[in-house]
Amino acid sequence: MAKITLQIIENIYKISKKFYFSEITFSEAVNTLANSHEMNRNSMADYIYAFKHLMDGEEYTRTISYAGTKYYLENILKDFGIEKFEKSIASVKLHIKYYENLQKTTMKKQRKLLEEL
């Protein structure tokens, strides 16, 4: 499977927005991405669901890359404004807490990203 590049993250973000706003189904979202990229379907699903949880300020349990998190946060702010951005920050904080408790580790890069944003 291919590495998840910034170009792939950009495409997943666009498709995730369509899914979030009910313009396409989850299956259509995954199939569209599968037809465009040699990427694990489960990873695609993780990114799509992470976008939904970020937009809604909810905890998510499947980790996406640092680059994906950064891209999502920056573009949620740009595309949807401060309210959704604040929800997405809260969502990442919940994810960090969940993951650190589960793995007994510290997510240093994600914590630093939140400080920078």
Short mmCIF file of N, CA and C in Angstrom, two decimals:
data_model
loop_
_atom_site.label_atom_id
_atom_site.label_comp_id
_atom_site.label_asym_id
_atom_site.label_seq_id
_atom_site.Cartn_x
_atom_site.Cartn_y
_atom_site.Cartn_z
N MET A 1 0.83 -1.19 0.00
CA MET A 1 0.00 0.00 0.00
C MET A 1 0.88 1.25 0.00
N ALA A 2 0.35 2.30 -0.60
CA ALA A 2 1.10 3.55 -0.72
C ALA A 2 1.10 4.32 0.60
N LYS A 3 2.14 5.13 0.77
CA LYS A 3 2.22 6.04 1.90
C LYS A 3 1.14 7.10 1.74
N ILE A 4 0.62 7.57 2.85
CA ILE A 4 -0.42 8.60 2.80
C ILE A 4 0.26 9.95 2.65
N THR A 5 0.30 10.45 1.45
CA THR A 5 0.96 11.72 1.13
C THR A 5 0.02 12.89 1.39
N LEU A 6 0.59 14.09 1.32
CA LEU A 6 -0.23 15.29 1.49
C LEU A 6 -1.30 15.37 0.40
N GLN A 7 -0.97 14.98 -0.81
CA GLN A 7 -1.96 14.98 -1.90
C GLN A 7 -3.13 14.04 -1.59
N ILE A 8 -2.82 12.88 -1.04
CA ILE A 8 -3.88 11.94 -0.66
C ILE A 8 -4.71 12.52 0.48
N ILE A 9 -4.05 13.12 1.47
CA ILE A 9 -4.77 13.75 2.59
C ILE A 9 -5.71 14.84 2.08
N GLU A 10 -5.25 15.65 1.15
CA GLU A 10 -6.10 16.69 0.56
C GLU A 10 -7.33 16.08 -0.09
N ASN A 11 -7.15 15.00 -0.82
CA ASN A 11 -8.27 14.35 -1.49
C ASN A 11 -9.23 13.72 -0.48
N ILE A 12 -8.67 13.08 0.54
CA ILE A 12 -9.53 12.49 1.58
C ILE A 12 -10.34 13.58 2.28
N TYR A 13 -9.72 14.71 2.55
CA TYR A 13 -10.42 15.83 3.18
C TYR A 13 -11.62 16.26 2.33
N LYS A 14 -11.41 16.41 1.03
CA LYS A 14 -12.50 16.82 0.14
C LYS A 14 -13.64 15.80 0.15
N ILE A 15 -13.28 14.53 0.07
CA ILE A 15 -14.30 13.48 0.07
C ILE A 15 -14.98 13.40 1.43
N SER A 16 -14.23 13.57 2.50
CA SER A 16 -14.79 13.53 3.86
C SER A 16 -15.82 14.64 4.06
N LYS A 17 -15.56 15.81 3.49
CA LYS A 17 -16.54 16.91 3.58
C LYS A 17 -17.84 16.50 2.89
N LYS A 18 -17.73 15.87 1.73
CA LYS A 18 -18.94 15.44 1.01
C LYS A 18 -19.73 14.42 1.83
N PHE A 19 -19.01 13.49 2.47
CA PHE A 19 -19.68 12.52 3.33
C PHE A 19 -20.33 13.21 4.53
N TYR A 20 -19.59 14.10 5.17
CA TYR A 20 -20.10 14.79 6.35
C TYR A 20 -21.40 15.54 6.05
N PHE A 21 -21.47 16.16 4.89
CA PHE A 21 -22.66 16.93 4.53
C PHE A 21 -23.69 16.11 3.75
N SER A 22 -23.56 14.79 3.83
CA SER A 22 -24.51 13.83 3.24
C SER A 22 -24.68 13.99 1.74
N GLU A 23 -23.63 14.42 1.06
CA GLU A 23 -23.67 14.51 -0.39
C GLU A 23 -23.36 13.16 -1.03
N ILE A 24 -22.63 12.31 -0.28
CA ILE A 24 -22.35 10.95 -0.70
C ILE A 24 -22.42 10.04 0.51
N THR A 25 -22.59 8.74 0.26
CA THR A 25 -22.63 7.78 1.36
C THR A 25 -21.20 7.42 1.77
N PHE A 26 -21.10 6.74 2.89
CA PHE A 26 -19.79 6.29 3.35
C PHE A 26 -19.16 5.36 2.32
N SER A 27 -19.95 4.42 1.82
CA SER A 27 -19.44 3.48 0.81
C SER A 27 -18.96 4.21 -0.43
N GLU A 28 -19.71 5.21 -0.88
CA GLU A 28 -19.28 5.99 -2.05
C GLU A 28 -17.97 6.72 -1.76
N ALA A 29 -17.84 7.23 -0.55
CA ALA A 29 -16.61 7.95 -0.17
C ALA A 29 -15.41 7.01 -0.24
N VAL A 30 -15.54 5.85 0.38
CA VAL A 30 -14.43 4.89 0.39
C VAL A 30 -14.13 4.40 -1.03
N ASN A 31 -15.17 4.10 -1.80
CA ASN A 31 -14.96 3.62 -3.17
C ASN A 31 -14.29 4.68 -4.04
N THR A 32 -14.69 5.92 -3.88
CA THR A 32 -14.07 7.01 -4.64
C THR A 32 -12.59 7.09 -4.32
N LEU A 33 -12.25 7.02 -3.05
CA LEU A 33 -10.85 7.08 -2.65
C LEU A 33 -10.09 5.83 -3.10
N ALA A 34 -10.73 4.67 -3.01
CA ALA A 34 -10.07 3.42 -3.42
C ALA A 34 -9.76 3.44 -4.91
N ASN A 35 -10.61 4.08 -5.69
CA ASN A 35 -10.39 4.17 -7.13
C ASN A 35 -9.29 5.17 -7.47
N SER A 36 -9.01 6.09 -6.56
CA SER A 36 -8.02 7.14 -6.80
C SER A 36 -6.65 6.82 -6.23
N HIS A 37 -6.60 6.03 -5.18
CA HIS A 37 -5.34 5.83 -4.45
C HIS A 37 -5.17 4.37 -4.06
N GLU A 38 -3.94 3.92 -4.07
CA GLU A 38 -3.62 2.59 -3.55
C GLU A 38 -3.39 2.73 -2.05
N MET A 39 -4.48 2.71 -1.32
CA MET A 39 -4.43 2.94 0.11
C MET A 39 -5.35 1.94 0.78
N ASN A 40 -4.99 1.49 1.95
CA ASN A 40 -5.80 0.56 2.71
C ASN A 40 -7.19 1.15 2.97
N ARG A 41 -8.23 0.39 2.67
CA ARG A 41 -9.60 0.87 2.84
C ARG A 41 -9.91 1.21 4.31
N ASN A 42 -9.32 0.46 5.23
CA ASN A 42 -9.54 0.76 6.65
C ASN A 42 -8.91 2.09 7.04
N SER A 43 -7.76 2.39 6.46
CA SER A 43 -7.14 3.69 6.73
C SER A 43 -8.00 4.82 6.16
N MET A 44 -8.56 4.60 4.99
CA MET A 44 -9.46 5.60 4.41
C MET A 44 -10.63 5.85 5.35
N ALA A 45 -11.20 4.78 5.85
CA ALA A 45 -12.34 4.89 6.77
C ALA A 45 -11.94 5.66 8.02
N ASP A 46 -10.75 5.39 8.54
CA ASP A 46 -10.27 6.10 9.74
C ASP A 46 -10.22 7.60 9.49
N TYR A 47 -9.70 8.01 8.35
CA TYR A 47 -9.59 9.43 8.02
C TYR A 47 -10.97 10.07 7.82
N ILE A 48 -11.86 9.36 7.17
CA ILE A 48 -13.22 9.90 6.95
C ILE A 48 -13.94 10.09 8.28
N TYR A 49 -13.88 9.08 9.13
CA TYR A 49 -14.54 9.19 10.42
C TYR A 49 -13.86 10.21 11.33
N ALA A 50 -12.54 10.33 11.24
CA ALA A 50 -11.84 11.34 12.03
C ALA A 50 -12.33 12.73 11.68
N PHE A 51 -12.54 12.99 10.39
CA PHE A 51 -13.07 14.29 9.98
C PHE A 51 -14.41 14.56 10.64
N LYS A 52 -15.31 13.59 10.61
CA LYS A 52 -16.64 13.76 11.21
C LYS A 52 -16.51 14.06 12.70
N HIS A 53 -15.66 13.31 13.39
CA HIS A 53 -15.50 13.52 14.83
C HIS A 53 -14.87 14.89 15.12
N LEU A 54 -13.91 15.29 14.31
CA LEU A 54 -13.31 16.62 14.48
C LEU A 54 -14.36 17.71 14.31
N MET A 55 -15.17 17.60 13.29
CA MET A 55 -16.21 18.61 13.03
C MET A 55 -17.22 18.69 14.17
N ASP A 56 -17.48 17.55 14.80
CA ASP A 56 -18.49 17.50 15.86
C ASP A 56 -17.91 17.63 17.26
N GLY A 57 -16.58 17.74 17.36
CA GLY A 57 -15.94 17.89 18.66
C GLY A 57 -15.96 16.63 19.50
N GLU A 58 -15.98 15.47 18.84
CA GLU A 58 -16.11 14.19 19.53
C GLU A 58 -14.76 13.46 19.61
N GLU A 59 -14.65 12.59 20.60
CA GLU A 59 -13.47 11.74 20.71
C GLU A 59 -13.45 10.77 19.54
N TYR A 60 -12.27 10.56 19.00
CA TYR A 60 -12.09 9.50 18.00
C TYR A 60 -11.00 8.57 18.50
N THR A 61 -11.11 7.31 18.13
CA THR A 61 -10.20 6.32 18.70
C THR A 61 -9.20 5.77 17.70
N ARG A 62 -9.38 6.04 16.43
CA ARG A 62 -8.44 5.58 15.41
C ARG A 62 -7.52 6.75 15.07
N THR A 63 -6.23 6.52 15.14
CA THR A 63 -5.25 7.57 14.94
C THR A 63 -5.02 7.83 13.46
N ILE A 64 -4.96 9.11 13.10
CA ILE A 64 -4.53 9.52 11.77
C ILE A 64 -3.15 10.16 11.92
N SER A 65 -2.45 10.32 10.82
CA SER A 65 -1.09 10.84 10.88
C SER A 65 -1.04 12.27 11.42
N TYR A 66 0.14 12.65 11.87
CA TYR A 66 0.37 14.04 12.28
C TYR A 66 0.04 14.98 11.13
N ALA A 67 0.53 14.66 9.91
CA ALA A 67 0.27 15.50 8.74
C ALA A 67 -1.23 15.60 8.47
N GLY A 68 -1.95 14.50 8.64
CA GLY A 68 -3.39 14.51 8.44
C GLY A 68 -4.10 15.37 9.47
N THR A 69 -3.69 15.23 10.73
CA THR A 69 -4.29 16.04 11.79
C THR A 69 -4.04 17.52 11.54
N LYS A 70 -2.83 17.86 11.20
CA LYS A 70 -2.47 19.26 10.95
C LYS A 70 -3.28 19.81 9.77
N TYR A 71 -3.33 19.05 8.68
CA TYR A 71 -4.07 19.49 7.50
C TYR A 71 -5.56 19.69 7.84
N TYR A 72 -6.13 18.72 8.53
CA TYR A 72 -7.54 18.81 8.90
C TYR A 72 -7.81 20.05 9.75
N LEU A 73 -7.01 20.25 10.80
CA LEU A 73 -7.24 21.39 11.69
C LEU A 73 -7.11 22.72 10.95
N GLU A 74 -6.05 22.88 10.18
CA GLU A 74 -5.84 24.13 9.45
C GLU A 74 -6.97 24.40 8.46
N ASN A 75 -7.43 23.35 7.80
CA ASN A 75 -8.46 23.55 6.78
C ASN A 75 -9.86 23.65 7.36
N ILE A 76 -10.09 23.03 8.49
CA ILE A 76 -11.38 23.23 9.17
C ILE A 76 -11.50 24.70 9.58
N LEU A 77 -10.43 25.27 10.11
CA LEU A 77 -10.45 26.69 10.46
C LEU A 77 -10.73 27.54 9.22
N LYS A 78 -10.02 27.28 8.14
CA LYS A 78 -10.16 28.06 6.91
C LYS A 78 -11.55 27.90 6.29
N ASP A 79 -12.05 26.67 6.26
CA ASP A 79 -13.31 26.39 5.56
C ASP A 79 -14.56 26.62 6.39
N PHE A 80 -14.45 26.46 7.73
CA PHE A 80 -15.66 26.47 8.56
C PHE A 80 -15.64 27.47 9.71
N GLY A 81 -14.51 28.11 9.95
CA GLY A 81 -14.47 29.15 10.96
C GLY A 81 -14.09 28.67 12.34
N ILE A 82 -14.06 29.63 13.24
CA ILE A 82 -13.52 29.42 14.58
C ILE A 82 -14.33 28.43 15.41
N GLU A 83 -15.65 28.42 15.28
CA GLU A 83 -16.47 27.52 16.10
C GLU A 83 -16.14 26.05 15.81
N LYS A 84 -16.10 25.69 14.54
CA LYS A 84 -15.77 24.31 14.18
C LYS A 84 -14.30 24.01 14.50
N PHE A 85 -13.44 25.01 14.34
CA PHE A 85 -12.03 24.82 14.68
C PHE A 85 -11.88 24.51 16.17
N GLU A 86 -12.58 25.24 17.01
CA GLU A 86 -12.50 24.99 18.45
C GLU A 86 -13.02 23.60 18.80
N LYS A 87 -14.09 23.17 18.10
CA LYS A 87 -14.59 21.81 18.30
C LYS A 87 -13.54 20.79 17.88
N SER A 88 -12.88 21.06 16.78
CA SER A 88 -11.87 20.11 16.29
C SER A 88 -10.67 20.04 17.24
N ILE A 89 -10.30 21.16 17.83
CA ILE A 89 -9.21 21.16 18.82
C ILE A 89 -9.63 20.32 20.03
N ALA A 90 -10.87 20.50 20.48
CA ALA A 90 -11.38 19.71 21.61
C ALA A 90 -11.36 18.22 21.27
N SER A 91 -11.70 17.90 20.05
CA SER A 91 -11.70 16.51 19.60
C SER A 91 -10.30 15.91 19.64
N VAL A 92 -9.31 16.65 19.17
CA VAL A 92 -7.93 16.16 19.20
C VAL A 92 -7.47 15.98 20.65
N LYS A 93 -7.84 16.90 21.52
CA LYS A 93 -7.48 16.75 22.94
C LYS A 93 -8.08 15.47 23.53
N LEU A 94 -9.32 15.19 23.18
CA LEU A 94 -9.95 13.95 23.64
C LEU A 94 -9.22 12.72 23.08
N HIS A 95 -8.83 12.81 21.82
CA HIS A 95 -8.12 11.69 21.20
C HIS A 95 -6.76 11.48 21.88
N ILE A 96 -6.05 12.55 22.14
CA ILE A 96 -4.76 12.44 22.81
C ILE A 96 -4.92 11.77 24.17
N LYS A 97 -5.89 12.22 24.93
CA LYS A 97 -6.14 11.63 26.25
C LYS A 97 -6.45 10.14 26.12
N TYR A 98 -7.33 9.80 25.19
CA TYR A 98 -7.69 8.40 24.96
C TYR A 98 -6.45 7.57 24.59
N TYR A 99 -5.70 8.03 23.62
CA TYR A 99 -4.57 7.27 23.10
C TYR A 99 -3.45 7.14 24.12
N GLU A 100 -3.18 8.23 24.83
CA GLU A 100 -2.12 8.17 25.84
C GLU A 100 -2.48 7.22 26.97
N ASN A 101 -3.73 7.19 27.37
CA ASN A 101 -4.17 6.24 28.40
C ASN A 101 -4.10 4.81 27.90
N LEU A 102 -4.44 4.60 26.65
CA LEU A 102 -4.44 3.26 26.06
C LEU A 102 -3.02 2.73 25.87
N GLN A 103 -2.15 3.56 25.32
CA GLN A 103 -0.81 3.12 24.96
C GLN A 103 0.26 3.44 26.00
N LYS A 104 -0.11 4.15 27.05
CA LYS A 104 0.86 4.56 28.08
C LYS A 104 2.06 5.27 27.46
N THR A 105 1.75 6.28 26.65
CA THR A 105 2.76 7.05 25.94
C THR A 105 2.35 8.51 25.92
N THR A 106 3.19 9.37 25.39
CA THR A 106 2.86 10.79 25.23
C THR A 106 2.91 11.13 23.75
N MET A 107 1.84 11.72 23.26
CA MET A 107 1.77 12.12 21.85
C MET A 107 2.37 13.53 21.72
N LYS A 108 3.69 13.58 21.72
CA LYS A 108 4.40 14.86 21.76
C LYS A 108 4.14 15.73 20.55
N LYS A 109 4.14 15.14 19.35
CA LYS A 109 3.94 15.95 18.14
C LYS A 109 2.54 16.56 18.10
N GLN A 110 1.53 15.77 18.47
CA GLN A 110 0.16 16.29 18.46
C GLN A 110 -0.03 17.35 19.53
N ARG A 111 0.57 17.18 20.69
CA ARG A 111 0.48 18.18 21.75
C ARG A 111 1.14 19.49 21.29
N LYS A 112 2.30 19.36 20.65
CA LYS A 112 2.99 20.55 20.14
C LYS A 112 2.15 21.24 19.06
N LEU A 113 1.53 20.45 18.20
CA LEU A 113 0.66 21.00 17.16
C LEU A 113 -0.47 21.82 17.79
N LEU A 114 -1.09 21.32 18.81
CA LEU A 114 -2.17 22.06 19.47
C LEU A 114 -1.65 23.36 20.07
N GLU A 115 -0.47 23.33 20.65
CA GLU A 115 0.13 24.56 21.19
C GLU A 115 0.37 25.58 20.09
N GLU A 116 0.86 25.13 18.95
CA GLU A 116 1.15 26.03 17.84
C GLU A 116 -0.12 26.64 17.23
N LEU A 117 -1.17 25.85 17.20
CA LEU A 117 -2.41 26.35 16.60
C LEU A 117 -3.21 27.17 17.60
#
